XYZ file of C-alpha atoms in Angstrom:
525
model
C 155.883 46.866 107.571
C 155.494 48.099 111.276
C 155.684 51.568 110.608
C 153.583 51.273 107.705
C 150.991 49.891 110.139
C 151.336 52.786 112.473
C 151.006 55.330 109.882
C 147.470 53.613 108.743
C 146.411 53.936 112.087
C 147.056 57.282 112.463
C 145.459 58.149 109.027
C 141.920 56.520 110.372
C 141.990 58.271 113.591
C 143.208 61.597 111.831
C 140.311 61.214 109.282
C 137.851 60.267 111.674
C 138.751 63.265 113.943
C 138.695 65.819 111.011
C 135.528 64.636 109.958
C 133.977 64.842 113.337
C 135.479 68.553 114.184
C 134.561 70.035 110.496
C 131.127 68.687 110.815
C 130.684 70.298 114.214
C 132.028 73.518 113.148
C 130.056 73.730 110.188
C 126.867 72.600 111.933
C 127.420 75.241 114.694
C 128.361 77.920 112.420
C 125.042 77.153 110.215
C 123.157 77.161 113.438
C 124.341 80.409 114.580
C 124.078 82.307 111.092
C 120.189 81.385 110.893
C 120.045 82.655 114.685
C 121.624 86.021 113.768
C 119.375 86.460 110.339
C 116.383 85.701 112.690
C 117.388 88.253 115.304
C 118.239 90.722 112.672
C 114.795 90.229 110.913
C 112.864 90.582 114.609
C 115.077 93.885 115.694
C 114.189 95.631 112.223
C 110.522 94.659 112.423
C 110.297 95.956 115.788
C 111.851 99.114 115.354
C 109.691 99.452 112.204
C 106.468 98.834 114.100
C 107.812 100.951 117.044
C 108.888 103.819 114.583
C 105.487 103.688 112.924
C 103.287 103.808 116.070
C 105.324 106.989 116.875
C 104.971 108.579 113.906
C 101.022 107.776 113.925
C 101.373 109.458 117.383
C 103.306 112.547 116.072
C 100.425 112.752 113.343
C 97.789 112.619 115.649
C 99.323 115.326 117.898
C 99.360 117.811 114.744
C 96.184 116.985 113.521
C 94.808 117.850 117.082
C 96.952 120.960 117.386
C 95.527 122.263 113.999
C 92.016 121.566 115.190
C 92.493 123.368 118.537
C 94.285 126.191 116.951
C 91.502 126.344 114.403
C 88.763 126.742 116.826
C 90.657 129.337 118.633
C 91.069 131.204 115.609
C 87.352 131.490 114.832
C 86.833 132.719 118.399
C 89.950 135.067 118.126
C 88.145 136.950 115.155
C 85.245 138.110 117.552
C 87.798 139.552 120.351
C 90.796 140.411 118.426
C 90.521 144.156 119.604
C 89.898 143.230 123.123
C 93.317 142.596 125.119
C 92.142 141.202 128.114
C 90.174 138.900 126.246
C 92.796 137.705 124.212
C 95.024 137.410 127.249
C 92.318 134.881 128.805
C 92.460 133.019 125.403
C 96.142 132.626 125.250
C 96.275 131.680 128.758
C 93.251 128.984 127.804
C 95.337 127.485 125.110
C 98.814 127.323 126.902
C 97.193 125.609 129.974
C 94.558 123.519 128.164
C 96.565 120.518 127.836
C 100.533 121.529 127.652
C 100.827 120.847 123.727
C 102.970 124.116 123.450
C 105.592 125.844 125.217
C 104.079 129.110 124.365
C 101.021 130.742 122.466
C 100.726 133.820 120.718
C 98.332 135.843 118.778
C 99.518 138.382 116.233
C 97.681 140.870 114.031
C 98.124 140.780 110.141
C 101.713 142.603 110.394
C 103.078 140.264 112.918
C 102.694 142.455 115.891
C 102.301 140.006 119.065
C 98.998 141.109 120.385
C 98.892 138.637 123.388
C 101.386 135.815 124.593
C 101.076 133.107 127.362
C 103.229 132.506 129.355
C 103.943 136.710 129.941
C 107.121 135.841 131.002
C 107.964 135.271 127.056
C 108.708 138.763 126.318
C 107.465 139.534 122.945
C 103.961 141.222 123.520
C 103.978 144.451 121.455
C 106.707 143.473 119.369
C 106.898 142.437 115.512
C 107.783 138.582 114.726
C 110.553 138.726 112.316
C 111.920 135.126 112.345
C 111.542 133.020 109.305
C 109.103 130.846 110.718
C 106.682 133.562 111.785
C 107.256 135.434 108.515
C 106.540 132.225 106.453
C 103.331 131.837 108.133
C 102.128 135.440 107.700
C 103.113 135.307 103.929
C 101.283 132.205 103.353
C 98.254 132.763 105.296
C 97.340 129.021 105.920
C 97.983 126.103 108.631
C 101.528 125.758 108.902
C 104.445 123.771 110.639
C 107.494 125.706 110.526
C 111.118 124.051 110.023
C 113.246 124.821 113.055
C 114.579 128.278 113.688
C 115.959 130.508 116.247
C 113.178 133.094 117.478
C 113.726 136.330 119.113
C 113.973 135.097 122.523
C 116.893 133.149 121.287
C 115.269 129.631 121.468
C 115.415 127.066 118.910
C 111.828 126.809 117.968
C 109.290 125.083 115.815
C 106.220 127.546 115.094
C 102.730 125.884 114.487
C 100.080 128.398 113.237
C 96.607 129.007 112.155
C 95.431 132.003 110.276
C 92.591 134.233 111.596
C 90.277 135.632 108.890
C 87.380 137.836 109.454
C 83.520 137.188 108.419
C 84.428 138.911 105.399
C 87.480 136.695 104.712
C 90.137 139.298 105.641
C 93.282 138.242 107.114
C 93.658 139.522 110.715
C 96.635 137.668 111.687
C 97.436 134.326 113.498
C 97.017 132.235 116.223
C 100.312 130.250 116.920
C 101.697 127.699 119.544
C 105.476 127.031 119.773
C 107.594 123.983 120.791
C 111.102 124.800 122.527
C 113.204 122.145 120.957
C 116.011 122.003 123.430
C 113.660 122.376 126.355
C 111.092 120.066 127.765
C 108.332 119.799 125.349
C 105.360 117.606 124.262
C 107.828 115.511 122.198
C 109.128 114.114 125.555
C 105.319 113.019 126.604
C 104.503 111.711 123.212
C 107.776 109.787 122.278
C 109.660 109.316 125.523
C 112.811 107.156 125.145
C 113.450 103.842 123.722
C 111.920 100.852 125.402
C 115.448 99.412 125.486
C 117.961 101.067 127.264
C 120.897 99.596 125.537
C 122.241 102.153 123.095
C 118.870 102.489 121.384
C 117.324 105.231 120.800
C 114.437 107.198 118.841
C 114.816 110.618 116.963
C 112.671 112.972 114.528
C 113.832 114.590 111.621
C 112.717 117.440 109.487
C 112.204 117.410 105.748
C 115.950 118.511 105.481
C 117.091 115.762 107.649
C 117.586 117.878 110.833
C 116.986 116.452 113.978
C 114.063 118.201 116.179
C 113.827 115.602 118.644
C 116.302 113.333 120.425
C 116.695 111.735 123.418
C 120.044 113.533 123.728
C 119.290 117.340 123.706
C 122.726 118.165 122.385
C 122.249 116.335 119.180
C 118.996 118.641 118.603
C 119.483 120.851 115.365
C 122.214 118.364 114.030
C 121.909 117.576 110.366
C 122.043 113.810 109.891
C 120.805 113.184 106.117
C 123.680 111.304 105.446
C 121.925 108.425 107.554
C 120.402 105.946 104.887
C 117.278 105.590 106.776
C 116.935 109.377 107.102
C 117.212 109.635 103.424
C 114.400 107.378 103.055
C 112.139 108.764 105.670
C 112.498 112.446 104.251
C 111.340 111.058 101.058
C 108.133 109.917 102.617
C 109.186 106.338 102.684
C 108.621 103.695 105.723
C 110.507 100.681 106.251
C 113.492 99.308 108.193
C 117.455 98.500 107.056
C 120.843 98.039 108.571
C 122.531 101.394 108.560
C 125.518 103.127 109.869
C 124.675 106.299 111.731
C 126.722 109.823 111.710
C 128.765 108.245 114.654
C 129.955 105.327 112.336
C 127.733 102.559 114.499
C 125.980 99.872 112.726
C 122.483 100.406 113.703
C 119.302 98.296 113.065
C 116.864 101.026 112.024
C 113.103 101.330 111.595
C 111.421 104.588 110.264
C 108.129 106.123 109.465
C 107.151 109.380 107.885
C 104.786 111.843 109.197
C 103.644 113.345 105.957
C 101.311 116.096 107.581
C 104.705 117.895 108.706
C 107.240 116.311 106.271
C 108.905 114.839 109.352
C 110.135 111.241 109.862
C 110.673 108.963 113.041
C 113.461 107.041 113.152
C 114.191 103.738 115.861
C 117.634 102.531 115.922
C 119.152 99.717 117.895
C 122.881 99.041 118.008
C 123.610 95.652 115.922
C 126.426 94.580 118.286
C 123.600 94.806 121.108
C 120.750 93.187 118.991
C 123.116 90.279 118.595
C 124.676 89.629 121.933
C 121.963 86.916 122.990
C 123.114 84.815 119.780
C 126.554 85.108 121.065
C 125.651 84.029 124.345
C 123.351 81.262 123.101
C 126.048 79.793 120.731
C 128.443 79.798 124.092
C 125.983 78.232 126.242
C 125.398 75.348 123.799
C 129.155 74.756 123.313
C 129.742 74.700 127.051
C 126.828 72.151 127.472
C 128.088 69.937 124.499
C 131.642 69.834 125.741
C 130.963 66.657 127.943
C 129.173 65.204 125.300
C 131.968 65.836 122.716
C 134.569 64.529 124.955
C 132.734 61.074 125.390
C 132.200 61.118 121.583
C 135.916 61.621 121.193
C 136.726 58.890 123.390
C 134.438 56.442 121.731
C 135.575 57.691 118.176
C 139.268 56.873 119.394
C 138.409 53.632 120.452
C 136.374 52.742 117.496
C 139.415 53.795 115.146
C 141.822 51.545 117.195
C 139.093 48.839 116.771
C 139.274 49.310 113.111
C 142.890 49.701 112.927
C 143.664 46.418 114.646
C 141.783 43.992 112.034
C 143.734 46.232 109.277
C 146.858 45.450 110.821
C 145.818 41.717 110.903
C 144.893 41.933 107.419
C 148.249 43.227 106.125
C 150.063 40.743 108.527
C 147.922 38.083 106.716
C 148.296 39.053 103.216
C 152.205 39.252 103.791
C 152.244 35.499 105.253
C 150.060 34.354 102.424
C 152.261 35.414 99.829
C 155.375 34.149 101.423
C 153.846 30.778 102.088
C 152.020 30.907 98.773
C 148.853 30.074 100.811
C 146.060 32.239 98.914
C 143.279 30.235 100.964
C 144.179 32.686 103.911
C 142.824 35.510 101.937
C 139.630 34.541 102.246
C 139.478 36.202 105.661
C 139.563 39.472 104.173
C 135.680 39.582 104.010
C 135.314 40.592 107.831
C 136.981 43.722 106.370
C 133.482 45.192 105.417
C 132.234 44.387 108.756
C 134.918 46.397 110.481
C 134.273 49.201 107.739
C 130.411 49.271 108.905
C 131.414 50.083 112.337
C 133.362 53.043 111.001
C 130.159 54.315 109.513
C 128.021 53.702 112.077
C 130.465 55.760 114.593
C 130.233 58.804 112.161
C 126.307 58.492 112.050
C 126.175 58.638 115.692
C 128.305 61.773 115.778
C 126.518 63.320 113.076
C 123.128 62.470 114.763
C 124.270 64.706 117.892
C 125.472 67.599 115.455
C 121.972 67.473 113.859
C 120.378 67.726 116.970
C 122.088 70.797 117.523
C 121.172 72.057 114.236
C 117.487 71.281 115.208
C 117.792 73.103 118.197
C 119.083 76.368 116.354
C 116.127 75.678 113.620
C 113.640 75.867 116.580
C 114.941 78.787 117.980
C 114.437 80.658 114.664
C 110.770 80.122 114.596
C 109.935 81.059 118.257
C 109.961 84.376 119.938
C 112.675 84.198 122.388
C 110.875 86.332 125.206
C 107.404 84.812 124.959
C 107.809 81.350 123.505
C 105.031 81.896 121.063
C 105.247 81.761 117.139
C 107.600 84.855 115.710
C 106.475 87.222 113.296
C 108.376 85.718 110.191
C 107.070 82.152 111.041
C 103.287 83.801 110.937
C 103.773 85.648 107.899
C 104.984 82.374 105.895
C 101.766 80.544 107.231
C 99.392 83.227 106.600
C 100.999 83.234 103.226
C 100.464 79.505 102.856
C 97.011 79.738 103.845
C 96.028 82.278 101.481
C 97.609 80.402 98.750
C 95.461 77.475 99.386
C 92.243 79.977 100.047
C 91.782 78.635 103.571
C 89.207 80.075 105.210
C 90.246 81.624 108.519
C 90.090 84.465 111.330
C 92.666 86.472 112.973
C 92.733 88.226 116.591
C 94.848 91.199 116.857
C 95.446 92.320 120.393
C 97.341 94.763 122.463
C 97.844 95.522 125.872
C 96.057 98.675 126.987
C 98.765 101.405 128.653
C 101.641 99.141 128.341
C 104.087 101.914 128.346
C 102.874 102.664 131.765
C 103.641 99.038 132.997
C 107.077 99.447 131.984
C 107.474 103.123 133.116
C 105.936 102.106 136.806
C 107.455 98.574 137.412
C 110.491 98.471 134.828
C 111.048 96.401 131.773
C 111.897 93.279 133.620
C 108.392 93.307 134.899
C 106.918 94.490 131.721
C 108.749 91.308 129.663
C 106.831 89.135 132.637
C 103.770 90.772 131.796
C 104.386 89.817 127.861
C 105.096 86.220 129.064
C 101.880 86.402 131.322
C 99.933 87.305 128.149
C 101.353 84.966 125.919
C 100.702 82.048 128.581
C 96.971 82.901 128.796
C 96.578 83.260 124.841
C 97.966 79.712 124.855
C 95.477 78.773 127.500
C 92.382 80.012 125.735
C 93.618 79.160 122.266
C 91.871 75.648 120.623
C 94.045 72.833 119.411
C 94.690 74.266 116.028
C 94.826 77.818 116.828
C 98.403 79.433 116.675
C 99.513 82.338 119.046
C 101.952 84.764 117.485
C 103.948 88.102 118.563
C 103.406 90.508 115.986
C 105.864 93.230 117.803
C 106.170 95.106 120.801
C 102.988 94.564 122.972
C 101.213 93.475 119.991
C 100.171 89.701 119.467
C 98.072 87.846 116.747
C 96.148 84.653 117.082
C 95.584 82.599 113.964
C 92.328 80.676 113.999
C 92.223 78.120 111.025
C 88.530 77.271 109.613
C 86.993 79.894 112.001
C 84.259 82.233 111.620
C 84.780 85.785 112.807
C 82.010 85.149 115.254
C 83.684 82.192 116.733
C 86.927 84.101 116.658
C 85.377 86.788 118.950
C 84.240 84.143 121.508
C 87.777 83.129 121.869
C 88.951 87.034 121.993
C 86.500 87.739 124.524
C 87.446 84.607 126.845
C 91.088 85.863 126.754
C 90.100 89.689 127.577
C 88.099 88.381 130.654
C 90.621 86.100 131.894
C 93.192 88.835 131.627
C 90.884 91.397 133.438
C 89.986 88.820 136.242
C 93.464 87.718 136.825
C 96.435 89.494 138.397
C 99.433 89.992 136.451
C 103.073 89.704 137.504
C 103.051 93.527 138.330
C 100.634 92.962 140.845
C 97.178 93.752 139.395
C 95.320 92.782 136.301
C 96.317 94.063 132.726
C 93.760 94.532 130.169
C 93.726 94.283 126.347
C 91.907 95.390 123.172
C 91.425 93.498 120.290
C 90.018 93.195 116.584
C 88.854 90.333 115.031
C 88.579 89.873 111.304
C 87.816 86.943 108.693
C 89.425 85.702 105.523
C 87.932 86.027 102.528
C 84.652 87.450 104.113
C 86.368 90.851 105.233
C 89.385 90.988 103.447
C 90.932 89.375 100.117
C 94.514 89.662 101.037
C 96.601 88.877 104.118
C 97.691 92.430 104.404
C 94.136 93.793 104.043
C 93.282 91.210 106.602
C 95.607 92.330 109.113
C 94.587 96.266 108.427
C 91.111 95.151 109.305
C 92.010 93.724 112.488
C 94.046 96.634 113.223
C 91.303 99.123 112.434
C 88.781 97.070 114.774
C 91.591 97.287 117.357
C 91.754 100.967 116.947
C 88.047 101.347 117.144
C 88.506 99.312 120.786
C 91.034 101.744 121.733
C 88.934 104.712 120.839
C 85.790 103.156 122.449
C 87.675 102.879 125.844
C 89.865 100.026 125.682
C 89.635 96.679 127.674
C 86.830 95.405 124.909
C 87.059 93.664 121.197
C 85.712 94.675 118.044
C 84.883 92.903 114.992
C 85.920 94.426 111.669
C 83.160 94.764 109.073
C 82.767 96.368 105.848
C 79.857 98.827 107.050
C 79.366 97.884 110.576
C 81.673 97.440 113.690
C 80.098 94.995 116.051
C 81.364 93.875 119.504
C 80.520 91.277 122.245
């Protein structure tokens, strides 16, 4: 009988310990998976927004290039027979804003009439390369595919036709970009803001790399990359892909329709998830003392539970031997002891539920700035739209934030973002919600608020930032766009687009200002 008593005691302890550890592991694993999913979503959205911004920049560059070349073509038509004037014009184009590595003017047969800089020894020669021949044949503004020019360089050719007043084709004026040398892409696109294996690259319509931070990758064909396949098809988005090196990447991508290009921003999955591993490790280390105390209490409680059970078994045997059935009435105390077992497990589960709540809180908050993250913001806006709740939003963007990172480093840049978030929370009203939209873009949600009232909040924040030194040692400024639902937009997407349009107007108007989105009028404070 004694052996059976020991087995019962061990069984109770074993079951209690197994329940504690299995529940602990399950809860921590569940919290970890939630955190991983949140990080993936945030990284994908960040890369998508980043790629979209770079694609917009590239599109703006191409539009400006065509405008500049078109203006020059109109002028060259009047001086095409004046060699000295042509040389002055090509020099002006080359030196104007460093958009091109070289500039040429040809006649209708492809004979180079003028070139800048003169060190590009093609003057007086006929252009026979595929890009030049395509431009001469099509006689329209054109961005060529990458090709090797007569100088042996890997080139992209941006050309504009020259027509006489009688609409006779006289030739073309063209700018070239040397893909494997320092070019305008380095200025426009730069490097990825995370220096952790993340990178940005641009592909043409064939999936051939025309810009990469690693120049040795230029001209590689990467069409096997799923993100590249989507972007050359004109799609925008984000997804988990495996790059041509076999590395899993969180990729955002955006098309440049004007040239058939695509911009892809990638971050290694392993690098993105490192904070999640560290967070779980930190929680586990901090929980060890509490777990040890809990285990000690659990073992002590199990021993206390086993002792009445042993007494009950003894009493039962003695009662049977002595025919003393009245002694079994004491079994009623059994339920009282069972209650303590249940209480011990509840206490343990309460501790573990606290850990789950911690991980859930992490999944709704931006880890850098502490404001609401993009996923939670989207859910809240969807709920407001479903309930037809009138509200306004403020979409804001730090002016020249890239220069802060470039000048002071990304650590200071992160502190500037945290500084902005604190000031947002300081000017926000009780029911307003501050959110990080992506990168240096933030949104303030203002329920039951007109656009005029939202403008006051935005202007207070703008003035507060402009008059306060930031962590980089000087004030930073912001530009903002304000829009109201349903006055200015009938959907959440249209509302954000309206605010984004107003933000764009604020940027174009000189930055450090707030603009209101309106159907026909753009007003400011």
